[in-house]
Short mmCIF file of C-alpha atoms (C1' of nucleotides) in Angstrom, two decimals:
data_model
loop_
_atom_site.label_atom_id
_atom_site.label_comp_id
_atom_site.label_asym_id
_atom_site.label_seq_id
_atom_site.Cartn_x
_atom_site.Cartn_y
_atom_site.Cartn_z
CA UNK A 1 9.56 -9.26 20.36
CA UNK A 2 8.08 -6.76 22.86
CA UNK A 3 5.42 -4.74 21.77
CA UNK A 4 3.75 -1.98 23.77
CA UNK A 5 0.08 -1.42 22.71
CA UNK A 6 -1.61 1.95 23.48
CA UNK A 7 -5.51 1.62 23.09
CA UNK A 8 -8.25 2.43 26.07
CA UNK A 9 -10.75 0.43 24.45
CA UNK A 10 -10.22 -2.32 27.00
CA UNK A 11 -12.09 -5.23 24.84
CA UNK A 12 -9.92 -4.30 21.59
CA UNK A 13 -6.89 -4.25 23.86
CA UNK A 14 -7.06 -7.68 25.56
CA UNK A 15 -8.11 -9.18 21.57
CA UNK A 16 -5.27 -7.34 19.92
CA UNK A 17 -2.72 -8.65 23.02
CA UNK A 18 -4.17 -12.38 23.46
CA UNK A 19 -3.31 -12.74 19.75
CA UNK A 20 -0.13 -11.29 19.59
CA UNK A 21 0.66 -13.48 23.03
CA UNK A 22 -0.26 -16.47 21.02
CA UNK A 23 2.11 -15.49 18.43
CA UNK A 24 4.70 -15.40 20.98
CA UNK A 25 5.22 -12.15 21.35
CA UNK A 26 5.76 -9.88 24.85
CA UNK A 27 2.79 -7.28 25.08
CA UNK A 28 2.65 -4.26 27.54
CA UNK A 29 -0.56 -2.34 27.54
CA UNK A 30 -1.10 1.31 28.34
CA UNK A 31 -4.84 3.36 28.14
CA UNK A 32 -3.61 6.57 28.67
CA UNK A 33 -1.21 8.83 26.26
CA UNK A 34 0.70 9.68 30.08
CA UNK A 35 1.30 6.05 30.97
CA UNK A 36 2.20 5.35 26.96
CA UNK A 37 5.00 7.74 27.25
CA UNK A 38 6.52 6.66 30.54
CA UNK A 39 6.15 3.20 29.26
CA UNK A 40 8.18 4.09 26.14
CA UNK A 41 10.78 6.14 27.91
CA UNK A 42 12.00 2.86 28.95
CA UNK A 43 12.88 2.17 25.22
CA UNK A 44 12.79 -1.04 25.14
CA UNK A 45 10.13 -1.91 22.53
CA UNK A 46 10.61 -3.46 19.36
CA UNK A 47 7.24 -2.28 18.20
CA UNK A 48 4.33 0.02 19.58
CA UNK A 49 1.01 0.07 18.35
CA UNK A 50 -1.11 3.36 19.07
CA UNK A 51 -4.85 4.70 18.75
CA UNK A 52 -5.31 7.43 18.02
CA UNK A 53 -8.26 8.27 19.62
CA UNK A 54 -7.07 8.23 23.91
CA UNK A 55 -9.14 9.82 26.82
CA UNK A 56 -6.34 12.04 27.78
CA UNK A 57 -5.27 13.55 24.33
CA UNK A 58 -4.63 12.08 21.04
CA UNK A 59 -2.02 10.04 19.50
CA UNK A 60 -0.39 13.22 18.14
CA UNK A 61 1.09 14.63 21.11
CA UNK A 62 2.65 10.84 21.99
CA UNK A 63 3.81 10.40 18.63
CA UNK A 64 5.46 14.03 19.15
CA UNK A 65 6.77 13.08 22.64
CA UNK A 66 8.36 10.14 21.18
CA UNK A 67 9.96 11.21 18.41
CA UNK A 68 11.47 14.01 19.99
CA UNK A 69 13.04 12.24 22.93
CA UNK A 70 15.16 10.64 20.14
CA UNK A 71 13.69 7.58 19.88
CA UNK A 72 13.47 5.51 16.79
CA UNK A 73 11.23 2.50 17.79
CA UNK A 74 8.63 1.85 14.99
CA UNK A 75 5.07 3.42 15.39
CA UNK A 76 2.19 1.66 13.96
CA UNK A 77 -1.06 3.93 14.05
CA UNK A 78 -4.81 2.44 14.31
CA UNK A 79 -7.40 4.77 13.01
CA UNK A 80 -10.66 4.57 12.36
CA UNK A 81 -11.68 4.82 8.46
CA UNK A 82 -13.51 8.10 8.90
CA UNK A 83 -10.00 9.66 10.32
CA UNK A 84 -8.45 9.81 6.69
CA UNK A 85 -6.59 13.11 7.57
CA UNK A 86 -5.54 12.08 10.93
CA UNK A 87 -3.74 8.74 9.25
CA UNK A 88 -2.27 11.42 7.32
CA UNK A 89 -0.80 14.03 9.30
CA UNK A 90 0.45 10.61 11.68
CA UNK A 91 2.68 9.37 8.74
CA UNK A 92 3.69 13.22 8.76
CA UNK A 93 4.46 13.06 12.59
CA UNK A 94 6.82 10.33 12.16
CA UNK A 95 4.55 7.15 11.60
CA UNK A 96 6.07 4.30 10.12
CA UNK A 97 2.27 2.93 9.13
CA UNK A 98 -1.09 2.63 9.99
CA UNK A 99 -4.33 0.29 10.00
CA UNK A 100 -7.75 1.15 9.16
CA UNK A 101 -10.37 -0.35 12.23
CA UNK A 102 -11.94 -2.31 11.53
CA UNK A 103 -9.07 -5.01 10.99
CA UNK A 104 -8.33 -8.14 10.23
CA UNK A 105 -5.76 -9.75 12.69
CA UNK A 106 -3.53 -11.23 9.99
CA UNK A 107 -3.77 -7.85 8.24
CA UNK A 108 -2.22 -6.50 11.28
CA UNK A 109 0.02 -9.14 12.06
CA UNK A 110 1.54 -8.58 8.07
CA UNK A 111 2.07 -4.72 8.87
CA UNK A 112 4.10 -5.54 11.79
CA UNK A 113 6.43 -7.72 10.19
CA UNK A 114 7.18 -5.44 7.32
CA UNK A 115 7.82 -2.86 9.74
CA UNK A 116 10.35 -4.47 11.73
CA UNK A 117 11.55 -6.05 8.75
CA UNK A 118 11.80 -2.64 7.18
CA UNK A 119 13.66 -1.39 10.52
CA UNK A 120 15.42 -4.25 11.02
CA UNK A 121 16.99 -4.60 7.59
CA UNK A 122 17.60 -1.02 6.38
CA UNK A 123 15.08 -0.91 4.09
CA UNK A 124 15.04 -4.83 2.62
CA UNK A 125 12.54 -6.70 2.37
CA UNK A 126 13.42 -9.62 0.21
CA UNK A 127 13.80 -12.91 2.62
CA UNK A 128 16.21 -15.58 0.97
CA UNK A 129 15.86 -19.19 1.44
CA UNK A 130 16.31 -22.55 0.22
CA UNK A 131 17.43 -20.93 -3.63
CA UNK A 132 14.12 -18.59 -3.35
CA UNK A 133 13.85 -15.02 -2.80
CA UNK A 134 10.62 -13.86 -1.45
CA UNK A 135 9.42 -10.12 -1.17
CA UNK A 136 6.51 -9.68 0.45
CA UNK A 137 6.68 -5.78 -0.78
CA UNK A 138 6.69 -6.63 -4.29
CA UNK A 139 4.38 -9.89 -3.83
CA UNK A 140 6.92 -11.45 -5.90
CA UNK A 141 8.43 -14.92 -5.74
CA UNK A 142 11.92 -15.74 -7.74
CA UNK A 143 12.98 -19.00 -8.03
CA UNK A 144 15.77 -19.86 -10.58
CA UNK A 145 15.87 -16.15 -11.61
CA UNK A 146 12.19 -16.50 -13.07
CA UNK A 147 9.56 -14.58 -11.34
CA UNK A 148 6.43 -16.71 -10.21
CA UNK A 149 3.41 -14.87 -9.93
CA UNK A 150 1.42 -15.91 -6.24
CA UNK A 151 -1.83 -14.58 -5.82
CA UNK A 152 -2.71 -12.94 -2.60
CA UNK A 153 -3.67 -15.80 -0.35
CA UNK A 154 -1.09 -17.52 -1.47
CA UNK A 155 1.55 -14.84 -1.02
CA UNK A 156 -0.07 -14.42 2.75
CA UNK A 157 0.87 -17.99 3.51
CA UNK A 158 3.72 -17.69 1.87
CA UNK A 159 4.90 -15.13 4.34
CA UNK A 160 3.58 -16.74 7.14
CA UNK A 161 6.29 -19.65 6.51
CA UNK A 162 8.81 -17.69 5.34
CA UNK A 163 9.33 -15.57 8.48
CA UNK A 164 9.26 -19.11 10.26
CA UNK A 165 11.10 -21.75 8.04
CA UNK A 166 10.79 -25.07 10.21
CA UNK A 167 8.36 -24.45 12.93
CA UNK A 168 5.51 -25.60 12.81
CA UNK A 169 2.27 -24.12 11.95
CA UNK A 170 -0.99 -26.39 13.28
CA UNK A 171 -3.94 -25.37 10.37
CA UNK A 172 -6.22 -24.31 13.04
CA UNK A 173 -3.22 -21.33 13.54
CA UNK A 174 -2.97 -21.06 9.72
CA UNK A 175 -6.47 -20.46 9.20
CA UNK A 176 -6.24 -17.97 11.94
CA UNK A 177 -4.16 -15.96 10.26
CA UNK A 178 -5.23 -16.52 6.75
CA UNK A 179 -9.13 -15.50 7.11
CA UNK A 180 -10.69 -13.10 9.26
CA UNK A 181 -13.54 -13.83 11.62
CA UNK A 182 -16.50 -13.89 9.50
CA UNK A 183 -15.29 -15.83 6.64
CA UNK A 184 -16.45 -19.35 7.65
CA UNK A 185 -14.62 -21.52 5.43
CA UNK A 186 -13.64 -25.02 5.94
CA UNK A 187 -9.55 -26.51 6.82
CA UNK A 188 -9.85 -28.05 3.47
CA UNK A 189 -9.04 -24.74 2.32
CA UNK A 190 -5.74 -24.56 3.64
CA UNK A 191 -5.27 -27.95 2.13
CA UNK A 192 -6.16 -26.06 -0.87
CA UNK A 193 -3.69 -23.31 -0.50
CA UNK A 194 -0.75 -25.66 0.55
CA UNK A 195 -0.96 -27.77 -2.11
CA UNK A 196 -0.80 -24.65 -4.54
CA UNK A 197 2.04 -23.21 -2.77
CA UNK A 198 3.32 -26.80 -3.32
CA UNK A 199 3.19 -26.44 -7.18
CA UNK A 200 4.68 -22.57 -6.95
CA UNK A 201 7.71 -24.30 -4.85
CA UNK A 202 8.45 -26.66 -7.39
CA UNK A 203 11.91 -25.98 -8.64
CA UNK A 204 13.46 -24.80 -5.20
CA UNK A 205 15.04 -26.37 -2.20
CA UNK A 206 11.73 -25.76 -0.07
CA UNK A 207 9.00 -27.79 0.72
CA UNK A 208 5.78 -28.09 2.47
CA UNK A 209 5.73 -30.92 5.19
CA UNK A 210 2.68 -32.30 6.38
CA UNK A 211 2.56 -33.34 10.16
CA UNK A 212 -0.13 -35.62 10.50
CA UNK A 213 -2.11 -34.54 12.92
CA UNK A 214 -0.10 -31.59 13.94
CA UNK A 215 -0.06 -29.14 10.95
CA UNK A 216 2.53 -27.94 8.50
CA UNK A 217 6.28 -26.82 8.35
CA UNK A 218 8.55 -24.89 5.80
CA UNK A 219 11.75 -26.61 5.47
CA UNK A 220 14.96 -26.63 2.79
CA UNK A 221 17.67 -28.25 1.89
CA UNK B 1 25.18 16.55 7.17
CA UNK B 2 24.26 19.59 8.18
CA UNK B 3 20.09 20.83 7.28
CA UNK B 4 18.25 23.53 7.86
CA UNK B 5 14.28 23.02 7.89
CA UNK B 6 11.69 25.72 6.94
CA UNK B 7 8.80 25.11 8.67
CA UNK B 8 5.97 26.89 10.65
CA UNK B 9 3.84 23.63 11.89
CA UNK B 10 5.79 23.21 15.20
CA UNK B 11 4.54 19.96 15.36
CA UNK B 12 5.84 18.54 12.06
CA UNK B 13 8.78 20.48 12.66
CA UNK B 14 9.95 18.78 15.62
CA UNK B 15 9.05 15.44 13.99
CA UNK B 16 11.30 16.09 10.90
CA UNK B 17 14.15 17.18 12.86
CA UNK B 18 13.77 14.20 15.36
CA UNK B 19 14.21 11.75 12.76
CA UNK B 20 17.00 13.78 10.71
CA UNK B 21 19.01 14.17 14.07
CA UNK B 22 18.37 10.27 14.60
CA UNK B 23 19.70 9.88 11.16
CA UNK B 24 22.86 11.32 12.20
CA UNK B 25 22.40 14.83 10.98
CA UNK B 26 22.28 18.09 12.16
CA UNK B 27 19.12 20.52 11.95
CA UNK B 28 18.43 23.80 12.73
CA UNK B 29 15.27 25.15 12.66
CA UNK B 30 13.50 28.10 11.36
CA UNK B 31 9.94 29.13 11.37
CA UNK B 32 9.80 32.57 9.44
CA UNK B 33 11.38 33.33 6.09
CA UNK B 34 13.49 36.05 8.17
CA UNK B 35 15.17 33.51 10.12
CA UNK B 36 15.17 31.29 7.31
CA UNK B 37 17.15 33.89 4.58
CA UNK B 38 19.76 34.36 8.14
CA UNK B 39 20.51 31.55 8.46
CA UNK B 40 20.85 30.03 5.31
CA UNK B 41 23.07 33.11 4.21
CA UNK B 42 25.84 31.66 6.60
CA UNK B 43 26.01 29.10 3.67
CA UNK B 44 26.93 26.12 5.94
CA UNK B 45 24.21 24.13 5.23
CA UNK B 46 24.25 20.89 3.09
CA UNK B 47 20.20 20.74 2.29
CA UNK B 48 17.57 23.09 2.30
CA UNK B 49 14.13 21.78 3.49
CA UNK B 50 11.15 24.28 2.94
CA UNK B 51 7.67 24.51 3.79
CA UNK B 52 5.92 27.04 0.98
CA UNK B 53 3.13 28.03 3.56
CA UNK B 54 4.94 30.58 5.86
CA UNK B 55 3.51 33.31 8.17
CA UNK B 56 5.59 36.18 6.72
CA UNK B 57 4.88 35.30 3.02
CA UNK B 58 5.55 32.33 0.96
CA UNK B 59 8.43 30.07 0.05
CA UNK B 60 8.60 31.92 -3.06
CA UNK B 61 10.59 34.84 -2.03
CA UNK B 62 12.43 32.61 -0.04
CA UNK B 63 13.97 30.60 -3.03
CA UNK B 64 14.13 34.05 -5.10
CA UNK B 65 16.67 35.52 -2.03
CA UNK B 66 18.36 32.06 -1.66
CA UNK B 67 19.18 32.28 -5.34
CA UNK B 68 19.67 35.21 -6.19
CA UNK B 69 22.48 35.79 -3.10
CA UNK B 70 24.62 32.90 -5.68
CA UNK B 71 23.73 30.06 -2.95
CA UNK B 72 23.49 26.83 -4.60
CA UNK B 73 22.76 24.97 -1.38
CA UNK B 74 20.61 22.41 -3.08
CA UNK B 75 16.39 23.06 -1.96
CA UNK B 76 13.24 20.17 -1.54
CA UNK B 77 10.46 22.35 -0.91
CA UNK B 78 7.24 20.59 0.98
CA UNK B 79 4.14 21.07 -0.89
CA UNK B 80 0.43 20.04 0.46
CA UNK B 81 -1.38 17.80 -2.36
CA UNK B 82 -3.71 20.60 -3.16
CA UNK B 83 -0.54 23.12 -4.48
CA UNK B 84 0.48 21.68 -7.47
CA UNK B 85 0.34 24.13 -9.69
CA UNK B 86 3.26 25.79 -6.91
CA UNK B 87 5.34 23.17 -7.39
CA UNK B 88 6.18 24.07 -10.84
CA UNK B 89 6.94 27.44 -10.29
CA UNK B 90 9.06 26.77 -7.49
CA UNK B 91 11.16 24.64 -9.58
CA UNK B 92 11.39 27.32 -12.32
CA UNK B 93 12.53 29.46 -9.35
CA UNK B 94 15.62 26.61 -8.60
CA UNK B 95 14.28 24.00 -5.75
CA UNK B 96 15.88 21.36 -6.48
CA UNK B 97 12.97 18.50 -5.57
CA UNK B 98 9.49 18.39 -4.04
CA UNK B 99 7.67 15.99 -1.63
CA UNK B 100 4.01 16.62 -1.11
CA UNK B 101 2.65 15.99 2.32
CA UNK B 102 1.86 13.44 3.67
CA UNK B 103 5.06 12.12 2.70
CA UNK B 104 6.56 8.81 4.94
CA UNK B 105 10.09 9.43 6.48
CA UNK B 106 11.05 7.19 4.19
CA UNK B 107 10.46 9.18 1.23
CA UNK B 108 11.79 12.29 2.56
CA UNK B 109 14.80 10.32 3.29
CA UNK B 110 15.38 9.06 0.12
CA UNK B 111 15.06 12.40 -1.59
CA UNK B 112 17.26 14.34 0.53
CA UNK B 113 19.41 11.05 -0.31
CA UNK B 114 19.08 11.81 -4.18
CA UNK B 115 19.09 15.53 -4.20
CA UNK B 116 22.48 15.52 -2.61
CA UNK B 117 23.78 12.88 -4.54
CA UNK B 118 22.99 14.59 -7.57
CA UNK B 119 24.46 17.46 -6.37
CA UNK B 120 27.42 15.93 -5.72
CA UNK B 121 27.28 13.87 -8.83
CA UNK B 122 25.99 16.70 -11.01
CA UNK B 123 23.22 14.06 -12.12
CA UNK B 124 20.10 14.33 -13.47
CA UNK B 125 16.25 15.26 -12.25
CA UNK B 126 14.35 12.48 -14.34
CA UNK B 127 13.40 8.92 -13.17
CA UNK B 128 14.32 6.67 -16.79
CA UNK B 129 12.93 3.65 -16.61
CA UNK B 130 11.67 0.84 -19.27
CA UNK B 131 12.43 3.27 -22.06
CA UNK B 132 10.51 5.98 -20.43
CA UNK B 133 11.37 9.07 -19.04
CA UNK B 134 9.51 11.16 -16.40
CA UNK B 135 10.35 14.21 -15.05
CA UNK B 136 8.84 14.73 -11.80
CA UNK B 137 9.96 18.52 -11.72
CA UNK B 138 8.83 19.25 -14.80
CA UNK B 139 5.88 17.14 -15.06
CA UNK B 140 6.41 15.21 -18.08
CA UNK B 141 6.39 11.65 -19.48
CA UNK B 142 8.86 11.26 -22.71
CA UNK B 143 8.35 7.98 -24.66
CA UNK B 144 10.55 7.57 -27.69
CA UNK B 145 11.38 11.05 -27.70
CA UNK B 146 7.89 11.98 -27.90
CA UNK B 147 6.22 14.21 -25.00
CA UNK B 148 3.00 12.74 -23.44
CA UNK B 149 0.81 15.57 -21.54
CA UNK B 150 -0.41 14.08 -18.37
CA UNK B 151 -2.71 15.92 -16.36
CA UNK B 152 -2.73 16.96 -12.71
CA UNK B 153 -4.10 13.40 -11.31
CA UNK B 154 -2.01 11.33 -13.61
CA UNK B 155 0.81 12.98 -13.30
CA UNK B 156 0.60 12.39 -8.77
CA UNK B 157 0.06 8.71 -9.62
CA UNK B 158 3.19 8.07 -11.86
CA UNK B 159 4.96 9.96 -9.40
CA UNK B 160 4.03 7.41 -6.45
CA UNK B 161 4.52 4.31 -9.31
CA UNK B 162 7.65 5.74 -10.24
CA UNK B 163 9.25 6.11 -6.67
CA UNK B 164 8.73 2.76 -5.92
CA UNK B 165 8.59 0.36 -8.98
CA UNK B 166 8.05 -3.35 -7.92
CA UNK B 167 5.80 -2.22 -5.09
CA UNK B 168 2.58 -2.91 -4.69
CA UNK B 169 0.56 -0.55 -3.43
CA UNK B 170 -3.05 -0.96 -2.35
CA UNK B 171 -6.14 0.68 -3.63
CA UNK B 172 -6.51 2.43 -0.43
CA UNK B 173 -3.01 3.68 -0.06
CA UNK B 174 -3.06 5.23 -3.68
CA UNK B 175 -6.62 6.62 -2.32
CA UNK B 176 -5.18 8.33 0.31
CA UNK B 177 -2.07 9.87 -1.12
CA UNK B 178 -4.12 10.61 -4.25
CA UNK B 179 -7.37 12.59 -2.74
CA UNK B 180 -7.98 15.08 -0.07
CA UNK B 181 -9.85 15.21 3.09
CA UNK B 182 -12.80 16.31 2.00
CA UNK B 183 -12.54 14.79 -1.65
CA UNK B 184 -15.50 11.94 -1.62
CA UNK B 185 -14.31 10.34 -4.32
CA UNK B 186 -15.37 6.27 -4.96
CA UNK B 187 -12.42 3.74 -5.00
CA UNK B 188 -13.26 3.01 -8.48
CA UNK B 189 -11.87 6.43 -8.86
CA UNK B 190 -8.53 4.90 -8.60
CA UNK B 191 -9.42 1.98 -11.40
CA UNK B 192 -9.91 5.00 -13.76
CA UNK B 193 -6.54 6.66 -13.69
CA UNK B 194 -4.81 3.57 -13.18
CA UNK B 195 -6.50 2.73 -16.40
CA UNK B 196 -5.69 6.23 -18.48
CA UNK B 197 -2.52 5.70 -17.16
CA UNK B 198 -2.02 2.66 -18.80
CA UNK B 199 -2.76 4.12 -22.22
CA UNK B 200 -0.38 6.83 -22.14
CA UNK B 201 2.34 4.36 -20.99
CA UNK B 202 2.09 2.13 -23.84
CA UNK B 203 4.49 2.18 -26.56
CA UNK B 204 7.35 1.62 -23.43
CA UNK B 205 8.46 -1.32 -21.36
CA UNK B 206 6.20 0.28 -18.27
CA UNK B 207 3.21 -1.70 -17.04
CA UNK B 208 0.88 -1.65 -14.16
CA UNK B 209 0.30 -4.63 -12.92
CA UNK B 210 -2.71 -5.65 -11.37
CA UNK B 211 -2.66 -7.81 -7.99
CA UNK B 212 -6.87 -8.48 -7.20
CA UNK B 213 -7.13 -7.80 -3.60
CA UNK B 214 -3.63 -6.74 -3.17
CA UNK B 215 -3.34 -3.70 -5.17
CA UNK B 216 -1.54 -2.35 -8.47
CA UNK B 217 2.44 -2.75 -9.06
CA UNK B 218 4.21 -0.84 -11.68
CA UNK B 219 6.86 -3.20 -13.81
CA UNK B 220 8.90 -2.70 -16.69
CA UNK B 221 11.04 -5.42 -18.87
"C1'" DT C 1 -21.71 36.52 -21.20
"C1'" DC C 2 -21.25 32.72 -23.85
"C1'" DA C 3 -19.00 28.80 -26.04
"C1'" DG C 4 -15.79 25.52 -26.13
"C1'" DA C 5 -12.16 22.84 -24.14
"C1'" DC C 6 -10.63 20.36 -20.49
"C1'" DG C 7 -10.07 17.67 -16.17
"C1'" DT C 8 -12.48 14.90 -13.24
"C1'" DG C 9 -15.38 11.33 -10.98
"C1'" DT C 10 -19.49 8.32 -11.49
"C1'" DC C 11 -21.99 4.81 -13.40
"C1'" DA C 12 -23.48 0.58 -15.59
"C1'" DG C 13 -22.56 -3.34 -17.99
"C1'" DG C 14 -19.18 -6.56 -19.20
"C1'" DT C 15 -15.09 -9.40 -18.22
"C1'" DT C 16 -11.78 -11.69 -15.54
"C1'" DT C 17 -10.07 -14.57 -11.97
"C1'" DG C 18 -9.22 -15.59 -7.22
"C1'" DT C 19 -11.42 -18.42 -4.17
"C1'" DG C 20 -13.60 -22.14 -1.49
"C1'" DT C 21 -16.16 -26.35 -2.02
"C1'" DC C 22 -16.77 -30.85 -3.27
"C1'" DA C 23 -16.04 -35.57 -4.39
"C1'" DG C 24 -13.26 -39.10 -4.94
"C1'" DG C 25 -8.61 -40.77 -4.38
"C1'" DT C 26 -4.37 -41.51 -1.51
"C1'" DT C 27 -1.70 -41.99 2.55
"C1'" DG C 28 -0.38 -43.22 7.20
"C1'" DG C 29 -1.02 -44.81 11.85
"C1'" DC C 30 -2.84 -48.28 14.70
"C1'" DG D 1 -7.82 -53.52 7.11
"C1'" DC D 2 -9.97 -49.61 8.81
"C1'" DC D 3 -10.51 -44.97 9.92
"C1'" DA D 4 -9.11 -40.41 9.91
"C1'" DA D 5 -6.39 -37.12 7.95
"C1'" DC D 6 -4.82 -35.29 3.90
"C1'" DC D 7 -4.43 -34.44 -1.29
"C1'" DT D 8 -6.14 -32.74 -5.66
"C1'" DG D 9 -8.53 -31.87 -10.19
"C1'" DA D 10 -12.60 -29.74 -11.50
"C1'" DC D 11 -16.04 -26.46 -10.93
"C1'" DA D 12 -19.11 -22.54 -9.94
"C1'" DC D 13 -19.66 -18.14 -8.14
"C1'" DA D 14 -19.17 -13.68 -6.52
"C1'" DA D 15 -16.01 -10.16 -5.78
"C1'" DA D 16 -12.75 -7.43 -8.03
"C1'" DC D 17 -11.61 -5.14 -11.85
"C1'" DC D 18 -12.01 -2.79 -16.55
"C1'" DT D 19 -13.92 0.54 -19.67
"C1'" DG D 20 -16.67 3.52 -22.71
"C1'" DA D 21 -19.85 7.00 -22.09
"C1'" DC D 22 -21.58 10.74 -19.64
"C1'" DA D 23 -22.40 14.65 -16.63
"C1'" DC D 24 -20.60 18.20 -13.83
"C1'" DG D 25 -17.67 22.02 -12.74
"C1'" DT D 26 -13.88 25.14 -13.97
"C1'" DC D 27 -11.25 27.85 -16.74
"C1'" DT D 28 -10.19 30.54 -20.90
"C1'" DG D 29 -10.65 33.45 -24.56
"C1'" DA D 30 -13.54 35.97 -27.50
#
DNA sequence: TCAGACGTGTCAGGTTTGTGTCAGGTTGGC
DNA sequence: GCCAACCTGACACAAACCTGACACGTCTGA
């Protein structure tokens, strides 16, 4: 995925990019609302991430640029949480979402993947695998036609394999994405949280696999 | 399809129509009620969308003309949160369906979606679900043919429930679509009605679920 | 102008439960 | 057989949530 990521705060920027690099993603960053739109003319983002707050304007008269020259490409706003009517009036300008600062990176990471799911799949959310249906939306999990209730770090690591059945995720990456930068807990947890997934997969074609020494992987069948 | 839009905010304006015209329709675009009433009385226009808050006078006389010229072009009137009270007297005066700002695309879509499928469908206004019935236009909540009265609050958060069953939504999204600007209100604000809500829904299959840290889910069955 | 009704948001105290840790057991590679 | 990595049942705690009571402001009708 390409992402183009529209912020002048120059420390945010590089954090926000080196993470979504390490998720394997393309990122192109612009600090001004005039290099944002020439960047975007170019149309060939999957995803663009915008402040609101730019030295040459705000986010408004991008978001307006952009939507009127057609284009369709999913906006995801970050606003500060004192800006409650600007997140407003964005979703009125065409947002698609937005993310209160301060964030979590995994919070982030979760609102661009039900955006491009959302774009990408006309409106569906529900992923389907190994006789499961997941959807993140509803934070439901049906297996056999019964609904299984997952709690929400369970749900968020849930997802996390989901959207990448068989690859493999080391548990430093997992805890990444799982806790935010000032919870200090230990790996065990994620021990902890697989092996409850575990139990909620029961029933299912998917499963868990450990990788000694490597991490974990989603696979079925 | 062919729409006409009502609307004085060039800004929002030019957002609507962006993403209508990327939806594959066509939109003109007026910003008085003059224009508006010429246009419209050229009758060859599939939706109606119409900002209350005009220069040269209000919605209202708008919908009166519309009507009263035998046009049955079907009417969602945009409403900000703090004109409720309007919204009810616009539907007395024949709109066909509201969406108060901020409203996603999304839900714009899908109620320019219903309205003219009910129009072509002759269907019906209310959203039945789990043995319950609720009237959006109207404002009311039947239960086994009994009439609840929900106030003004209540009534805004079984609207957003009721739009979207099976989703969660988070504390702070039903914050922000709930309260103003300027309304200071404490998140436990939110507990509260969800909580009165739940007592008028009982006696029907409806439920709000509650999802700690996620957010609240309305069910039925 | 006053009284009563009503809608609304806060608060405090109580309850629930998601969460991470820990300790001891198990597994797998070398 | 030994060590490190991993699993897991039990537990304790704090955050998240619920709720009855209350206070404040607004509106209405007399």
């Amino acid at each position: 995925m390409k992402f183009l990521l529209v912020e002048d705060n120059a420390e945010l920027a590089k954090a926000i990019s080196s993470r979504m690099k390490f998720d394997g993603h393309v990122v192109d960053h612009a600090d001004k609302i005039g290099d944002a739109i020439a960047f975007s003319e170019t149309g060939e983002y999957d995803l663009i991430l915008l402040d609101i707050m730019l030295p040459d304007g705000d986010g408004r008269s991008f978001l307006k640029q952009h939507r009127s020259g057609g284009q369709d490409t999913p906006v995801i706003v970050l606003t500060a949480r004192s800006q409650v009517s600007d997140r407003i009036s964005m979703l009125d300008l065409g947002a698609d979402d937005y993310v209160t600062k301060p964030f979590d990176h995994a919070e982030l990471q979760a609102r661009c993947r039900a955006v491009l799911r959302r774009k990408a799949g006309k409106g569906k959310t529900e992923i389907e695998l190994g006789g499961a249906v997941f959807d993140p939306v509803a934070g439901t999990l049906q297996i056999g036609g019964a609904a299984i209730g997952l709690r929400n770090r369970e749900l968020r690591l849930l997802e996390l394999f989901m959207n990448a059945p068989g690859q493999i995720f080391s548990k430093q990456k997992l805890f990444d994405r799982l806790f935010s930068i000032d919870d200090d807990a230990s790996e065990n947890a994620i021990e902890v949280y697989v092996g409850r997934l575990r139990k909620h997969l029961e029933g299912c074609d998917l499963r868990i696999t450990t990788l000694r020494g490597l991490g974990y992987r989603l696979d079925h069948g």
